[in-house]
Coordinates of C-alpha atoms and ligand atoms in Angstrom, one line a residue:
Chain B
X13 CA 6.8 -150.7 -120.5
X14 CA 9.0 -150.2 -117.6
X15 CA 9.9 -146.9 -115.7
X16 CA 13.0 -145.3 -116.2
X17 CA 15.0 -142.6 -113.9
X18 CA 17.3 -140.3 -115.5
X19 CA 19.5 -138.3 -113.5
X20 CA 21.0 -134.7 -114.6
X21 CA 23.6 -133.4 -112.1
X22 CA 23.0 -129.9 -113.3
X23 CA 20.5 -128.4 -115.6
X24 CA 20.4 -125.0 -117.4
X25 CA 18.0 -123.4 -119.5
X26 CA 18.3 -125.9 -122.2
X27 CA 19.3 -129.4 -122.4
X28 CA 22.9 -130.2 -123.7
X29 CA 23.0 -132.6 -126.2
X30 CA 24.3 -135.5 -124.0
X31 CA 21.3 -134.9 -122.0
X32 CA 19.1 -135.1 -124.8
X33 CA 20.7 -138.4 -125.8
X34 CA 20.0 -139.9 -122.4
X35 CA 16.4 -139.0 -122.6
X36 CA 16.4 -140.6 -125.9
X37 CA 18.1 -143.9 -124.4
X38 CA 15.6 -143.9 -121.8
X39 CA 12.8 -143.1 -123.9
X40 CA 13.4 -146.2 -125.8
X41 CA 13.0 -148.1 -122.7
X42 CA 9.6 -146.9 -121.2
X43 CA 7.9 -144.0 -119.4
X44 CA 10.8 -141.4 -118.4
X45 CA 11.3 -139.7 -115.0
X46 CA 14.1 -137.3 -114.5
X47 CA 15.9 -136.3 -111.1
X48 CA 17.7 -132.9 -111.1
X49 CA 20.4 -132.1 -108.7
X50 CA 21.7 -128.4 -109.5
X51 CA 19.4 -126.0 -111.2
X52 CA 18.5 -122.5 -111.4
X53 CA 15.0 -120.9 -111.7
X54 CA 12.6 -123.3 -113.0
X55 CA 13.9 -126.3 -114.9
X56 CA 10.5 -127.7 -116.0
X57 CA 10.2 -126.0 -119.3
X58 CA 13.6 -127.5 -120.5
X59 CA 11.8 -130.8 -119.8
X60 CA 8.5 -130.6 -121.5
X61 CA 9.5 -133.4 -123.8
X62 CA 7.0 -136.0 -125.0
X63 CA 7.6 -139.3 -122.9
X64 CA 8.7 -137.3 -119.9
X65 CA 6.3 -137.8 -117.1
X66 CA 7.7 -136.4 -113.8
X67 CA 10.4 -134.4 -112.5
X68 CA 12.1 -134.6 -109.5
X69 CA 13.6 -131.7 -107.7
X70 CA 15.3 -131.1 -104.2
X71 CA 14.2 -128.2 -102.0
X72 CA 17.2 -126.4 -102.9
X73 CA 19.6 -126.8 -105.8
X74 CA 22.4 -129.4 -105.0
X75 CA 25.5 -128.6 -106.9
X76 CA 28.1 -131.3 -106.9
X77 CA 29.9 -132.9 -105.1
X78 CA 26.7 -132.6 -102.6
X79 CA 26.0 -136.0 -101.1
X80 CA 22.4 -135.1 -100.5
X81 CA 21.9 -135.8 -104.0
X82 CA 21.8 -139.3 -103.3
X83 CA 19.1 -138.9 -101.0
X84 CA 17.3 -137.2 -103.9
X85 CA 18.0 -140.3 -105.9
X86 CA 17.1 -142.7 -103.4
X87 CA 13.5 -141.1 -103.0
X88 CA 13.2 -140.6 -106.7
X89 CA 13.8 -144.4 -107.3
X90 CA 11.1 -145.0 -104.8
X91 CA 8.7 -142.4 -106.3
X92 CA 9.2 -143.6 -109.6
X93 CA 9.6 -147.3 -109.1
X94 CA 12.2 -147.2 -111.8
X95 CA 13.9 -150.5 -113.0
X96 CA 16.9 -148.7 -114.5
X97 CA 18.5 -145.4 -113.6
X98 CA 20.5 -143.5 -116.3
X99 CA 22.9 -141.0 -116.3
X100 CA 26.1 -139.6 -118.2
X101 CA 29.6 -140.7 -117.5
X102 CA 30.9 -137.8 -116.0
X103 CA 32.8 -137.4 -112.8
X104 CA 30.2 -136.0 -110.9
X105 CA 27.2 -138.2 -112.0
X106 CA 29.3 -141.1 -111.6
X107 CA 30.1 -140.4 -107.9
X108 CA 26.4 -139.9 -107.2
X109 CA 25.1 -143.2 -109.3
X110 CA 28.0 -144.9 -107.6
X111 CA 26.6 -144.3 -104.2
X112 CA 23.3 -144.8 -105.1
X113 CA 23.9 -148.4 -106.6
X114 CA 25.5 -149.0 -102.8
X115 CA 22.4 -148.0 -101.2
X116 CA 20.1 -149.9 -103.5
X117 CA 22.3 -152.9 -103.2
X118 CA 22.5 -153.2 -106.7
X119 CA 24.8 -153.3 -110.1
X120 CA 26.4 -150.4 -111.6
X121 CA 27.6 -150.6 -115.3
X122 CA 29.9 -147.4 -116.3
X123 CA 30.3 -145.9 -119.6
X124 CA 28.0 -147.6 -121.8
X125 CA 27.3 -147.2 -125.3
X126 CA 23.5 -148.8 -125.4
X127 CA 20.9 -150.5 -123.6
X128 CA 18.3 -152.8 -124.8
X129 CA 14.8 -153.4 -123.7
X130 CA 15.7 -156.5 -121.4
X131 CA 18.5 -154.2 -119.7
X132 CA 21.1 -156.1 -121.6
X133 CA 24.1 -153.2 -121.7
X134 CA 26.7 -152.9 -124.4
X135 CA 30.2 -150.7 -123.7
X136 CA 33.4 -150.5 -125.0
X137 CA 36.2 -151.8 -123.0
X138 CA 40.0 -151.7 -123.1
X139 CA 40.4 -148.3 -125.0
X140 CA 37.7 -149.4 -127.3
X141 CA 39.3 -152.7 -128.3
X142 CA 36.4 -154.8 -127.2
X143 CA 32.6 -154.7 -126.9
X144 CA 31.1 -156.4 -124.0
X145 CA 27.7 -156.9 -123.2
X146 CA 26.5 -157.2 -119.5
X147 CA 23.5 -157.5 -117.3
X148 CA 22.3 -157.6 -113.9
X149 CA 22.9 -160.5 -112.0
X150 CA 19.1 -160.9 -110.6
X151 CA 18.8 -163.5 -107.9
X152 CA 15.7 -162.3 -106.3
X153 CA 12.6 -160.8 -108.0
X154 CA 11.6 -158.1 -107.9
X155 CA 15.4 -156.9 -108.4
X156 CA 16.7 -153.6 -107.3
X157 CA 17.0 -151.1 -110.5
X158 CA 20.1 -151.6 -112.6
X159 CA 22.0 -148.2 -112.5
X160 CA 24.1 -147.3 -115.9
X161 CA 26.2 -144.2 -116.9
X162 CA 26.4 -143.7 -120.5
X163 CA 29.2 -141.9 -122.9
X164 CA 27.9 -139.4 -125.2
X165 CA 27.5 -139.5 -128.9
X166 CA 26.0 -143.1 -129.1
X167 CA 23.3 -142.3 -131.1
X168 CA 23.0 -139.8 -134.3
X169 CA 22.1 -136.3 -133.4
X170 CA 19.6 -136.2 -136.0
X171 CA 18.1 -139.4 -134.8
X172 CA 18.0 -138.0 -131.4
X173 CA 16.3 -134.8 -132.7
X174 CA 13.6 -137.1 -134.1
X175 CA 13.3 -139.1 -130.6
X176 CA 13.2 -136.1 -128.5
X177 CA 10.5 -133.8 -129.3
X178 CA 8.5 -131.0 -127.3
X179 CA 5.9 -132.4 -125.3
X180 CA 3.6 -131.3 -122.1
X181 CA 5.3 -129.7 -119.2
X182 CA 6.0 -132.6 -116.6
X183 CA 4.7 -133.0 -113.4
X184 CA 7.1 -131.6 -110.8
X185 CA 7.7 -133.3 -107.3
X186 CA 10.0 -131.4 -104.9
X187 CA 11.4 -134.0 -102.7
X188 CA 12.2 -133.3 -99.0
X189 CA 15.9 -132.9 -99.6
X190 CA 18.3 -130.1 -98.7
X191 CA 22.1 -129.7 -98.8
X192 CA 24.1 -131.6 -96.4
X193 CA 26.1 -130.0 -93.6
X194 CA 29.9 -130.5 -93.0
X195 CA 32.0 -133.1 -94.7
X196 CA 32.8 -131.6 -97.9
X197 CA 32.9 -128.0 -98.3
X198 CA 33.5 -126.0 -101.6
X199 CA 35.4 -123.2 -101.3
X200 CA 36.1 -121.9 -104.6
X201 CA 34.6 -122.6 -108.1
X202 CA 35.9 -121.7 -111.5
X203 CA 33.8 -122.3 -114.8
X204 CA 35.6 -123.7 -117.3
X205 CA 36.2 -121.9 -120.4
X206 CA 33.5 -123.1 -122.9
X207 CA 34.8 -122.5 -126.5
X208 CA 32.5 -121.5 -129.4
X209 CA 33.4 -124.9 -131.1
X210 CA 31.7 -128.1 -130.9
X211 CA 32.3 -129.8 -127.7
X212 CA 35.1 -132.5 -128.3
X213 CA 33.0 -135.5 -127.2
X214 CA 30.0 -134.3 -129.5
X215 CA 32.0 -133.2 -132.2
X216 CA 31.9 -135.1 -135.6
X217 CA 35.2 -134.0 -136.6
X218 CA 38.1 -133.4 -134.3
X219 CA 41.3 -131.7 -135.1
X220 CA 44.1 -132.5 -132.4
X221 CA 47.5 -131.2 -132.1
X222 CA 50.6 -132.3 -130.2
X223 CA 54.2 -131.2 -129.4
X224 CA 54.7 -130.8 -133.0
X225 CA 52.7 -127.7 -133.0
X226 CA 55.5 -126.2 -131.1
X227 CA 52.9 -124.2 -129.2
X228 CA 51.5 -122.5 -131.9
X229 CA 47.9 -123.7 -132.5
X230 CA 46.4 -121.0 -134.6
X231 CA 46.5 -123.2 -137.8
X232 CA 44.8 -126.1 -136.0
X233 CA 42.4 -123.7 -135.0
X234 CA 41.9 -122.3 -138.5
X235 CA 41.5 -125.9 -139.7
X236 CA 39.0 -126.7 -137.1
X237 CA 37.0 -123.7 -137.8
X238 CA 37.2 -124.3 -141.6
X239 CA 35.7 -127.9 -141.0
X240 CA 33.2 -127.0 -137.9
X241 CA 35.3 -129.3 -136.0
X242 CA 36.0 -129.6 -132.2
X243 CA 39.7 -129.2 -131.2
X244 CA 41.5 -131.5 -129.1
X245 CA 45.5 -131.9 -128.1
X246 CA 47.9 -134.4 -126.7
X247 CA 48.9 -134.1 -123.1
X248 CA 52.5 -132.8 -124.1
X249 CA 50.3 -129.9 -125.5
X250 CA 48.4 -129.6 -122.3
X251 CA 50.7 -130.0 -120.0
X252 CA 52.9 -127.1 -121.7
X253 CA 50.0 -124.9 -121.4
X254 CA 49.6 -124.2 -125.2
X255 CA 45.9 -125.2 -124.6
X256 CA 43.5 -125.7 -121.6
X257 CA 43.5 -129.0 -120.0
X258 CA 40.1 -129.8 -121.0
X259 CA 41.4 -130.1 -124.9
X260 CA 43.2 -133.3 -123.9
X261 CA 42.4 -136.2 -125.5
X262 CA 43.6 -139.8 -124.6
X263 CA 43.1 -142.1 -121.6
X264 CA 43.4 -139.4 -118.7
X265 CA 41.7 -137.0 -121.1
X266 CA 38.3 -137.1 -122.9
X267 CA 37.5 -140.0 -125.1
X268 CA 36.3 -139.1 -128.7
X269 CA 34.7 -141.1 -131.3
X270 CA 34.2 -138.8 -134.1
X271 CA 33.7 -139.7 -137.9
X272 CA 37.2 -138.2 -138.5
X273 CA 40.0 -137.5 -136.4
X274 CA 42.9 -135.4 -137.4
X275 CA 46.0 -135.9 -135.8
X276 CA 48.9 -133.4 -136.2
X277 CA 52.3 -133.3 -134.6
X278 CA 51.5 -136.3 -132.2
X279 CA 53.6 -139.2 -131.9
X280 CA 50.5 -141.5 -131.1
X281 CA 51.6 -143.0 -127.6
X282 CA 49.4 -145.7 -126.3
X283 CA 47.8 -143.0 -123.9
X284 CA 46.8 -140.7 -126.6
X285 CA 45.5 -143.7 -128.9
X286 CA 43.3 -144.7 -125.9
X287 CA 41.2 -141.8 -126.5
X288 CA 40.7 -141.7 -130.3
X289 CA 41.3 -145.1 -131.7
X290 CA 37.4 -145.6 -132.3
X291 CA 37.4 -142.8 -134.7
X292 CA 35.9 -143.7 -137.9
X293 CA 38.8 -142.3 -140.0
X294 CA 41.9 -141.2 -139.0
X295 CA 43.9 -138.7 -140.7
X296 CA 47.9 -138.3 -139.3
X297 CA 50.4 -135.5 -140.0
X298 CA 53.8 -136.3 -138.5
X299 CA 57.4 -135.5 -139.5
X300 CA 58.6 -138.7 -138.4
X301 CA 57.8 -141.5 -140.8
X302 CA 58.1 -144.1 -137.5
X303 CA 55.6 -142.3 -135.6
X304 CA 53.2 -144.6 -133.9
X305 CA 50.2 -142.9 -134.9
X306 CA 50.9 -144.1 -138.6
X307 CA 50.1 -147.8 -137.6
X308 CA 46.7 -146.7 -137.3
X309 CA 46.1 -143.8 -139.5
X310 CA 43.7 -144.3 -142.7
X311 CA 45.7 -141.6 -144.4
X312 CA 48.9 -140.4 -143.3
X313 CA 51.2 -137.8 -144.4
X314 CA 55.1 -137.7 -143.5
X315 CA 55.5 -134.2 -143.3
X316 CA 55.6 -130.7 -141.4
X317 CA 52.2 -129.5 -140.0
X318 CA 53.2 -126.0 -140.5
X319 CA 53.3 -126.6 -144.3
X320 CA 50.6 -129.1 -144.9
X321 CA 47.9 -127.8 -142.7
X322 CA 47.8 -124.2 -144.4
X323 CA 47.8 -125.9 -147.4
X324 CA 44.5 -127.9 -146.4
X325 CA 42.9 -124.9 -145.3
X326 CA 43.7 -123.2 -148.6
X327 CA 42.5 -126.2 -150.8
X328 CA 39.2 -126.5 -148.5
X329 CA 38.5 -122.7 -149.1
X330 CA 39.2 -123.2 -152.7
X331 CA 36.8 -126.0 -153.1
X332 CA 34.1 -123.8 -151.2
X333 CA 34.4 -121.0 -153.7
Chain M
X9 CA 47.0 -129.8 -79.3
X10 CA 49.1 -132.3 -81.0
X11 CA 47.6 -133.1 -84.2
X12 CA 46.0 -136.6 -84.7
X13 CA 48.2 -139.2 -86.5
X14 CA 47.1 -140.0 -90.0
X15 CA 47.0 -143.1 -91.7
X16 CA 47.1 -142.9 -95.3
X17 CA 45.6 -146.0 -97.4
X18 CA 46.6 -145.8 -101.0
X19 CA 45.0 -148.2 -103.1
X20 CA 47.1 -149.8 -105.9
X21 CA 46.2 -152.1 -108.5
X22 CA 47.8 -154.7 -110.6
X23 CA 46.8 -154.3 -114.2
X24 CA 47.5 -155.7 -117.4
X25 CA 50.2 -153.7 -119.3
X26 CA 48.5 -151.1 -121.6
X27 CA 51.3 -151.1 -123.6
X28 CA 51.0 -154.6 -124.9
X29 CA 47.7 -156.5 -126.3
X30 CA 45.1 -156.7 -123.4
X31 CA 42.4 -159.2 -123.9
X32 CA 39.6 -161.0 -122.5
X33 CA 39.7 -165.0 -121.8
X34 CA 37.1 -167.2 -122.7
X35 CA 35.0 -166.5 -119.2
X36 CA 34.6 -163.2 -120.6
X37 CA 37.3 -161.7 -117.7
X38 CA 40.3 -160.0 -118.3
X39 CA 43.3 -161.9 -118.7
X40 CA 45.5 -161.1 -115.8
X41 CA 48.2 -163.5 -116.2
X42 CA 50.6 -160.8 -116.4
X43 CA 50.6 -157.3 -115.2
X44 CA 52.1 -154.0 -113.7
X45 CA 51.5 -151.5 -111.1
X46 CA 48.9 -149.3 -112.6
X47 CA 50.5 -146.1 -113.8
X48 CA 47.3 -144.3 -112.6
X49 CA 47.9 -145.7 -109.0
X50 CA 51.5 -143.9 -109.0
X51 CA 49.9 -140.4 -108.7
X52 CA 48.0 -140.9 -105.3
X53 CA 51.0 -143.0 -103.9
X54 CA 53.2 -139.8 -104.8
X55 CA 50.6 -137.6 -103.3
X56 CA 50.6 -139.5 -100.1
X57 CA 54.4 -139.6 -99.8
X58 CA 54.3 -135.7 -100.2
X59 CA 51.6 -135.2 -97.7
X60 CA 54.1 -137.4 -95.4
X61 CA 57.1 -135.3 -96.1
X62 CA 55.4 -132.2 -95.7
X63 CA 53.7 -133.2 -92.3
X64 CA 56.4 -132.0 -89.9
X65 CA 54.9 -132.1 -86.7
X66 CA 52.1 -135.1 -87.3
X67 CA 53.0 -139.0 -87.6
X68 CA 51.6 -140.2 -91.1
X69 CA 51.7 -143.5 -92.3
X70 CA 51.6 -144.6 -95.8
X71 CA 50.0 -148.0 -96.2
X72 CA 49.7 -149.8 -99.7
X73 CA 46.7 -152.1 -100.3
X74 CA 46.4 -153.9 -103.4
X75 CA 43.5 -156.7 -104.3
X76 CA 44.3 -159.0 -107.0
X77 CA 45.5 -162.4 -108.2
X78 CA 49.0 -163.9 -106.8
X79 CA 50.8 -161.7 -109.0
X80 CA 49.5 -158.5 -107.7
X81 CA 52.1 -158.8 -104.9
X82 CA 54.5 -157.3 -107.3
X83 CA 52.4 -154.0 -107.3
X84 CA 52.5 -154.0 -103.6
X85 CA 56.2 -154.6 -103.5
X86 CA 56.7 -151.7 -106.1
X87 CA 54.5 -149.5 -103.9
X88 CA 57.1 -150.5 -100.8
X89 CA 60.0 -149.6 -103.1
X90 CA 58.4 -146.1 -104.0
X91 CA 58.0 -145.3 -100.5
X92 CA 55.1 -146.9 -98.7
X93 CA 55.6 -147.8 -95.0
X94 CA 53.9 -151.2 -95.1
X95 CA 51.8 -153.2 -97.6
X96 CA 48.7 -155.5 -97.6
X97 CA 47.6 -157.8 -100.3
X98 CA 44.1 -159.3 -100.7
X99 CA 44.0 -162.6 -102.8
X100 CA 41.0 -164.9 -102.7
X101 CA 39.6 -167.1 -105.3
X102 CA 36.2 -165.8 -104.5
X103 CA 37.2 -162.7 -105.8
X104 CA 37.8 -163.7 -109.3
X105 CA 35.3 -161.7 -111.4
X106 CA 34.5 -159.1 -108.8
X107 CA 32.8 -156.0 -110.1
X108 CA 32.6 -152.6 -108.8
X109 CA 30.0 -153.6 -106.2
X110 CA 32.1 -156.6 -105.3
X111 CA 35.4 -154.7 -105.2
X112 CA 34.1 -152.1 -103.0
X113 CA 32.5 -154.8 -100.4
X114 CA 35.9 -156.2 -100.2
X115 CA 38.0 -153.1 -100.1
X116 CA 35.9 -151.6 -97.3
X117 CA 36.7 -154.6 -95.1
X118 CA 40.2 -154.4 -96.0
X119 CA 40.6 -150.6 -95.5
X120 CA 38.8 -151.4 -91.9
X121 CA 41.4 -154.2 -91.2
X122 CA 44.3 -152.4 -92.2
X123 CA 43.4 -149.0 -90.0
X124 CA 42.2 -151.4 -87.3
X125 CA 45.7 -153.0 -87.3
X126 CA 47.8 -150.2 -87.2
X127 CA 49.2 -148.8 -83.9
X128 CA 50.6 -145.1 -83.7
X129 CA 52.8 -143.6 -81.1
X130 CA 50.9 -140.2 -80.8
X131 CA 47.5 -141.2 -80.6
X132 CA 44.4 -142.4 -82.4
X133 CA 44.8 -141.7 -85.9
X134 CA 42.3 -140.2 -88.7
X135 CA 42.5 -142.0 -91.8
X136 CA 42.7 -141.1 -95.6
X137 CA 42.0 -143.4 -98.6
X138 CA 44.0 -142.2 -101.8
X139 CA 43.0 -143.9 -105.1
X140 CA 44.0 -143.8 -108.9
X141 CA 41.6 -141.5 -110.8
X142 CA 40.2 -145.0 -112.5
X143 CA 41.7 -148.4 -113.0
X144 CA 43.6 -148.5 -116.1
X145 CA 41.3 -151.9 -117.5
X146 CA 38.1 -151.0 -116.2
X147 CA 38.1 -147.3 -116.5
X148 CA 35.0 -146.9 -114.6
X149 CA 36.0 -144.5 -111.7
X150 CA 33.2 -145.6 -109.6
X151 CA 35.5 -147.4 -106.9
X152 CA 36.1 -144.5 -104.9
X153 CA 32.5 -143.3 -104.4
X154 CA 31.3 -146.9 -103.7
X155 CA 34.0 -147.4 -101.2
X156 CA 33.3 -143.9 -99.5
X157 CA 29.8 -144.9 -99.5
X158 CA 30.4 -148.0 -97.5
X159 CA 32.9 -146.5 -95.2
X160 CA 30.9 -143.7 -94.3
X161 CA 33.5 -141.5 -95.5
X162 CA 33.2 -138.1 -97.4
X163 CA 34.6 -138.5 -101.0
X164 CA 36.4 -136.2 -103.6
X165 CA 37.3 -137.4 -106.9
X166 CA 39.5 -136.3 -109.6
X167 CA 42.0 -134.6 -107.4
X168 CA 44.5 -132.4 -109.4
X169 CA 46.3 -130.9 -105.8
X170 CA 46.3 -131.9 -102.4
X171 CA 47.1 -129.9 -99.2
X172 CA 47.0 -131.1 -95.9
X173 CA 45.8 -128.8 -93.3
X174 CA 45.4 -129.1 -89.4
X175 CA 41.6 -130.4 -89.6
X176 CA 41.2 -130.8 -93.2
X177 CA 42.5 -131.6 -96.8
X178 CA 42.1 -129.0 -99.2
X179 CA 41.6 -130.5 -102.7
X180 CA 41.5 -128.8 -106.0
X181 CA 39.4 -131.1 -108.5
X182 CA 38.1 -130.9 -111.9
X183 CA 34.4 -131.8 -111.7
X184 CA 32.0 -131.8 -115.0
X185 CA 32.1 -128.2 -116.1
X186 CA 34.3 -126.5 -113.5
X187 CA 37.3 -126.5 -111.5
X188 CA 36.6 -126.8 -107.6
X189 CA 38.7 -126.1 -104.4
X190 CA 37.2 -128.2 -102.0
X191 CA 37.8 -128.6 -98.1
X192 CA 36.9 -132.1 -96.9
X193 CA 37.2 -133.8 -93.3
X194 CA 38.5 -137.3 -92.5
X195 CA 37.7 -140.0 -92.6
X196 CA 37.7 -139.1 -96.6
X197 CA 38.5 -141.1 -100.0
X198 CA 40.3 -139.1 -102.5
X199 CA 40.9 -140.0 -106.2
X200 CA 43.9 -138.5 -107.6
X201 CA 44.5 -137.7 -111.4
X202 CA 47.9 -137.6 -113.1
X203 CA 47.6 -133.8 -113.2
X204 CA 48.4 -133.9 -109.4
X205 CA 52.2 -134.6 -109.2
X206 CA 55.4 -136.2 -111.2
X207 CA 55.6 -139.8 -109.5
X208 CA 59.1 -140.6 -108.1
X209 CA 61.1 -143.7 -109.3
X210 CA 62.6 -145.9 -106.8
X211 CA 66.1 -145.6 -106.5
X212 CA 68.5 -148.6 -105.4
X213 CA 68.5 -147.8 -101.9
X214 CA 64.7 -147.6 -101.9
X215 CA 64.5 -150.9 -103.4
X216 CA 66.9 -152.4 -100.8
X217 CA 65.0 -150.7 -98.2
X218 CA 61.7 -152.2 -99.3
X219 CA 62.9 -155.7 -98.7
X220 CA 62.6 -155.1 -95.0
X221 CA 59.1 -153.3 -95.0
X222 CA 56.2 -155.8 -94.1
X223 CA 53.9 -157.1 -96.9
X224 CA 51.2 -158.9 -95.3
X225 CA 48.7 -161.2 -97.4
X226 CA 45.1 -161.5 -96.7
X227 CA 42.3 -164.1 -98.1
X228 CA 38.8 -163.1 -97.3
X229 CA 38.7 -164.7 -94.0
X230 CA 41.4 -162.7 -92.7
X231 CA 39.1 -159.5 -93.2
X232 CA 35.9 -161.2 -92.0
X233 CA 34.1 -161.8 -95.2
X234 CA 32.5 -164.6 -96.4
X235 CA 32.7 -165.5 -100.3
X236 CA 28.9 -165.2 -100.6
X237 CA 29.3 -161.5 -99.4
X238 CA 31.6 -160.6 -102.5
X239 CA 29.3 -162.1 -105.3
X240 CA 29.2 -159.7 -108.2
X241 CA 26.1 -157.9 -109.3
X242 CA 26.8 -157.8 -113.2
X243 CA 27.3 -160.6 -115.4
X244 CA 29.2 -160.2 -118.5
X245 CA 27.3 -162.3 -121.3
X246 CA 29.9 -161.9 -124.0
X247 CA 32.9 -159.8 -125.1
X248 CA 33.7 -159.1 -128.8
X249 CA 37.3 -158.1 -129.9
X250 CA 37.2 -155.2 -132.5
X251 CA 39.2 -155.8 -135.3
X252 CA 42.4 -154.1 -134.9
X253 CA 43.1 -150.8 -136.5
X254 CA 45.6 -151.3 -139.7
X255 CA 47.6 -148.7 -141.3
X256 CA 46.1 -147.1 -144.2
X257 CA 48.0 -145.1 -147.1
X258 CA 51.0 -143.3 -146.2
X259 CA 52.5 -140.6 -148.2
X260 CA 55.4 -138.3 -148.0
X261 CA 55.0 -134.6 -148.7
X262 CA 56.3 -133.5 -151.8
X263 CA 54.6 -130.0 -151.7
X264 CA 51.1 -131.0 -152.3
X265 CA 50.2 -133.3 -149.2
X266 CA 47.5 -130.8 -148.1
X267 CA 45.6 -131.0 -151.0
X268 CA 46.0 -134.9 -151.1
X269 CA 44.4 -134.9 -147.6
X270 CA 41.4 -133.0 -149.0
X271 CA 41.3 -135.2 -152.0
X272 CA 41.1 -138.1 -149.6
X273 CA 38.4 -136.5 -147.3
X274 CA 36.3 -135.9 -150.2
X275 CA 36.9 -139.4 -151.8
X276 CA 35.6 -141.0 -148.2
X277 CA 32.7 -138.4 -148.0
X278 CA 34.0 -137.1 -145.1
X279 CA 33.4 -133.3 -146.0
Ligands
FAD418 C1 49.4 -141.9 -116.6 C2 49.8 -141.2 -118.2 C3 48.4 -140.7 -118.7 C4 48.8 -140.2 -120.1 N1 47.6 -139.7 -120.6 C5 47.6 -139.1 -121.7 C6 46.4 -138.5 -122.5 O1 45.3 -138.9 -122.0 N2 46.4 -138.2 -123.6 C7 47.6 -138.0 -124.4 O2 47.8 -137.5 -125.4 N3 48.7 -138.2 -123.5 C8 48.9 -139.1 -122.5 N4 50.0 -139.2 -121.8 C9 51.3 -138.9 -122.4 C10 51.6 -139.7 -123.5 O3 52.2 -141.1 -123.1 C11 52.7 -138.7 -124.4 O4 53.6 -138.6 -123.7 C12 51.9 -137.8 -125.2 O5 50.9 -138.2 -125.9 C13 52.9 -137.1 -126.3 O6 52.5 -136.3 -126.9 P1 52.8 -135.7 -128.3 O7 52.4 -136.7 -129.2 O8 52.3 -134.3 -128.5 O9 54.3 -135.3 -128.0 P2 55.7 -136.2 -128.5 O10 55.6 -137.5 -128.1 O11 56.6 -135.3 -128.2 O12 55.4 -136.4 -129.9 C14 55.7 -135.0 -130.9 C15 55.4 -135.5 -132.4 O13 55.2 -134.4 -133.1 C16 56.1 -134.6 -134.0 N5 56.3 -133.5 -135.0 C17 57.1 -132.4 -134.2 N6 57.2 -131.5 -135.0 C18 56.4 -131.7 -136.0 C19 56.1 -130.8 -137.4 N7 56.5 -129.5 -137.6 N8 55.0 -131.4 -138.1 C20 54.5 -132.6 -137.8 N9 55.0 -133.3 -136.8 C21 55.9 -132.6 -136.2 C22 57.4 -135.6 -133.6 O14 57.5 -136.4 -135.0 C23 56.6 -136.1 -132.8 O15 55.9 -137.6 -133.2 C24 49.9 -139.8 -120.5 C25 50.9 -140.5 -119.9 C26 50.8 -141.1 -118.6 C27 52.3 -141.6 -118.1

């Protein structure tokens, strides 16, 4: 079994489901070591997980875009003798791991879906229209570790639950790394609103609205709550300020791969499709029978969302009774 | 003191048109026989032009830099039409199949050669590299950080607003769970999102003016790199096309479509 280093750019009191999934990916490869960039208090209780051996922390918390995390990672790789480094495919983690790969003179694969024991990586490409399989070209042995970032939601959450179980507290190593001076200075930080609904990338069902909502997302919110779904939107809707930018699904928003995607009042432009076309099932509601979204919908309704959605909600409630 | 001149290098990529079918070829590489200037690279270009136009008391040059096959010259030319002052195109057979690692090695040398070649009237320039938030076909968004690491420059990714001040650039960005306002000093690499601005279209006058602007073509030798220095680190073993999505059942609402959707969901066991 090989050693794996998992990087969390920040760690709260509990692991997020994406972080649990990463541990599950790592656990299948070997002994798990974890490096944490930013933290408050003692992050170790959250990391008391079966299979997690060691945790590496900086002397002081290193919130992104702090570059000193790369020093932390470099040292953690040496200490853990990891053959592979894993992180989430988010902006801040990608920045840190991309720099790490330069320092280690090794290859980087971004946005992976899976990794096998012999470090062969699969990932979706060209907006999910292809799956590629790739690996490190290692001319010399021992090769530098492979660095990989993962998209969330590739392992069934229930499977993650069975794979990631409580264990003993890992050994903690505080490494001599402190925040860097100069360069990039954070002037202001604003936490993004966290909605009570399931996060988009993790939701099994996503209800998304576009310009066709005419600015009123209430029926979509109600439908999302009825279904326990995440709430998404097209860029037209986020640009108009009807809903926060974080809800944007698409090429320059989030990519979602839920079991069910309900698209309402969205034309289905290529940029939007890029973010949702790997959904298991697509249901579309659009007034225009020629809307592009109907080309990929498993079930399409040519109709007014303001009539169809309230009726859907009513029918869902009726069946629950 | 007069502000030092600023040399903005904007990376522009020639990519397969996302509106058309994009595919891998038999060698496991994206088919690059046709392409367009990546839409995502219009935002950094616009940001560069904004900075130049706003800098009254400062000499600013906007250089477009592209790396890609012969056809990529159209991306460089489009950048000149949109408003770049000059452009460079790096083309070399050794760069075919370049991964993130190899791309950043080549771009580092190209940025250094471009900044080294530029002459400014008002003194020694500082430089700033602007890039799109990600490439349209690779979608990794990892090149900005790798390039910065190699250049020894600072990096700020996913900028939604940029404001040049006397000795620093103030950038608003969206990180993972928060929005940040950060100040960065030059040299810096900043990736710019589609939230940052509305890119302009070149008008007839700009298209004519672009014909007179310099477009320099480089091979690896011109930027002092040998082919073995740009070998990829990652090899693609296979590519599998997903079956394309096809349209399913489409109905027209006759007053019962909401019920019909729920019935469909029940039938598909999605509830
Ligand atoms: C670089 C770039 C990146 C982009 N990234 C993204 C992205 O990440 N995500 C994204 O979504 N877009 C993105 N876009 C924008 C994208 O191209 C489309 O403009 C956008 O998706 C359109 O949103 P929409 O479908 O809601 O609006 P529209 O195109 O205006 O369509 C509205 C639809 O609603 C229907 N409609 C209207 N009223 C009703 C009603 N009462 N009931 C039912 N249907 C109704 C209409 O028939 C129409 O089809 C990007 C664009 C660019 C250039």
